[in-house]
XYZ file of C-alpha atoms in Angstrom:
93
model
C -57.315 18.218 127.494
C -55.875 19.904 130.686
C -56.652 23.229 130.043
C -59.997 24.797 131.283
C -63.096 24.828 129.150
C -63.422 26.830 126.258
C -59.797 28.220 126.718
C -58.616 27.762 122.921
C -61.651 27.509 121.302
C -61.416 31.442 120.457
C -58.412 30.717 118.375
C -60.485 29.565 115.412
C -59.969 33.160 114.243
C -56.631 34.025 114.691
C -55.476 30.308 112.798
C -58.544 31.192 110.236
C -56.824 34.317 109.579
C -53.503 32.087 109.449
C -55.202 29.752 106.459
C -56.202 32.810 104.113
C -52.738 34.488 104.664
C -51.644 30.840 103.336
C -53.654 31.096 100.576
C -52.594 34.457 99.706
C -49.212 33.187 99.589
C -49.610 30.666 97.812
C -51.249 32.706 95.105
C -48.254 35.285 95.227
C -45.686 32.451 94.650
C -47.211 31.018 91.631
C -47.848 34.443 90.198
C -44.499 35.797 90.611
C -42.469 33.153 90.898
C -42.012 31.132 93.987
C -38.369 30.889 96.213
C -37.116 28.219 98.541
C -37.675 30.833 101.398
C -41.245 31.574 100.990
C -41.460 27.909 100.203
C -40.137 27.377 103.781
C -42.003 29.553 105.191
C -45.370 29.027 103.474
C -44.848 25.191 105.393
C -43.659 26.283 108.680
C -46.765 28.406 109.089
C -49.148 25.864 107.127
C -47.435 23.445 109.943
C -47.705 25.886 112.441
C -51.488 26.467 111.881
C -52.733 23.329 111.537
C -51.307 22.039 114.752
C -53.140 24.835 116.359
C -56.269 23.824 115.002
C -55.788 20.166 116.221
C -55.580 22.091 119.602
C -58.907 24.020 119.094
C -60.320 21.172 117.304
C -59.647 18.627 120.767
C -61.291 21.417 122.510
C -64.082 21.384 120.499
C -64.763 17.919 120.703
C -64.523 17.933 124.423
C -66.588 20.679 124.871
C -69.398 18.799 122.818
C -69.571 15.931 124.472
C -69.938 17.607 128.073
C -72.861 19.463 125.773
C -73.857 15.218 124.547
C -72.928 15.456 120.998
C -71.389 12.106 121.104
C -71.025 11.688 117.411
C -67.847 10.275 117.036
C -67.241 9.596 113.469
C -67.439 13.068 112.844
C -65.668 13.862 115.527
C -62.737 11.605 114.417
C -62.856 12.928 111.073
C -62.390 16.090 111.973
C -59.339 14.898 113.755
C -58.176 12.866 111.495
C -58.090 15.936 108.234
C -55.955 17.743 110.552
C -53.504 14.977 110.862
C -53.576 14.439 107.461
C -52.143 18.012 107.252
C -49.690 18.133 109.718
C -48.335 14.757 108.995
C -48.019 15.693 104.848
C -46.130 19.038 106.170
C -43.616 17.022 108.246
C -43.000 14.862 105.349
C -42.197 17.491 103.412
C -39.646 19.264 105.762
């Protein structure tokens, strides 16, 4: 909230990029046989990317409601799916 306008909303890429590579990794360890390592690692990023989307999300919503989208059940929703993830990857660690 105290960074300028519009500063991390062009991450949306880079931690969309982040999800698919997730996927992909996902796929790999049930095909071949998963590890505790790429376990690990395959929640450190997941946890890694979706507290970078709770960033750019908070922008987001900001940056609507200077533009008067004041909706804010979606708003907390969409807030409220990325705690979901975050908080299910902490439990697991």
């Amino acid at each position: 909230m105290l960074a300028r306008r519009r500063e991390y909303l062009y991450l949306g890429g880079l931690l969309s990029s982040g999800v698919s590579m997730l996927l992909w990794l996902h796929f790999a360890s049930s095909i071949f046989g998963g590890s505790t390592a790429l376990f690990k690692m395959e929640i450190y990023l997941g946890l890694l990317v979706f507290v970078g989307y709770m960033v750019v999300d908070t922008q987001d919503i900001i940056e609507k409601a200077h533009l008067g989208d004041l909706d804010y059940v979606k708003h907390a929703l969409t807030l409220f799916t990325d705690f979901v993830a975050v908080f299910v990857r902490i439990l697991i660690i």
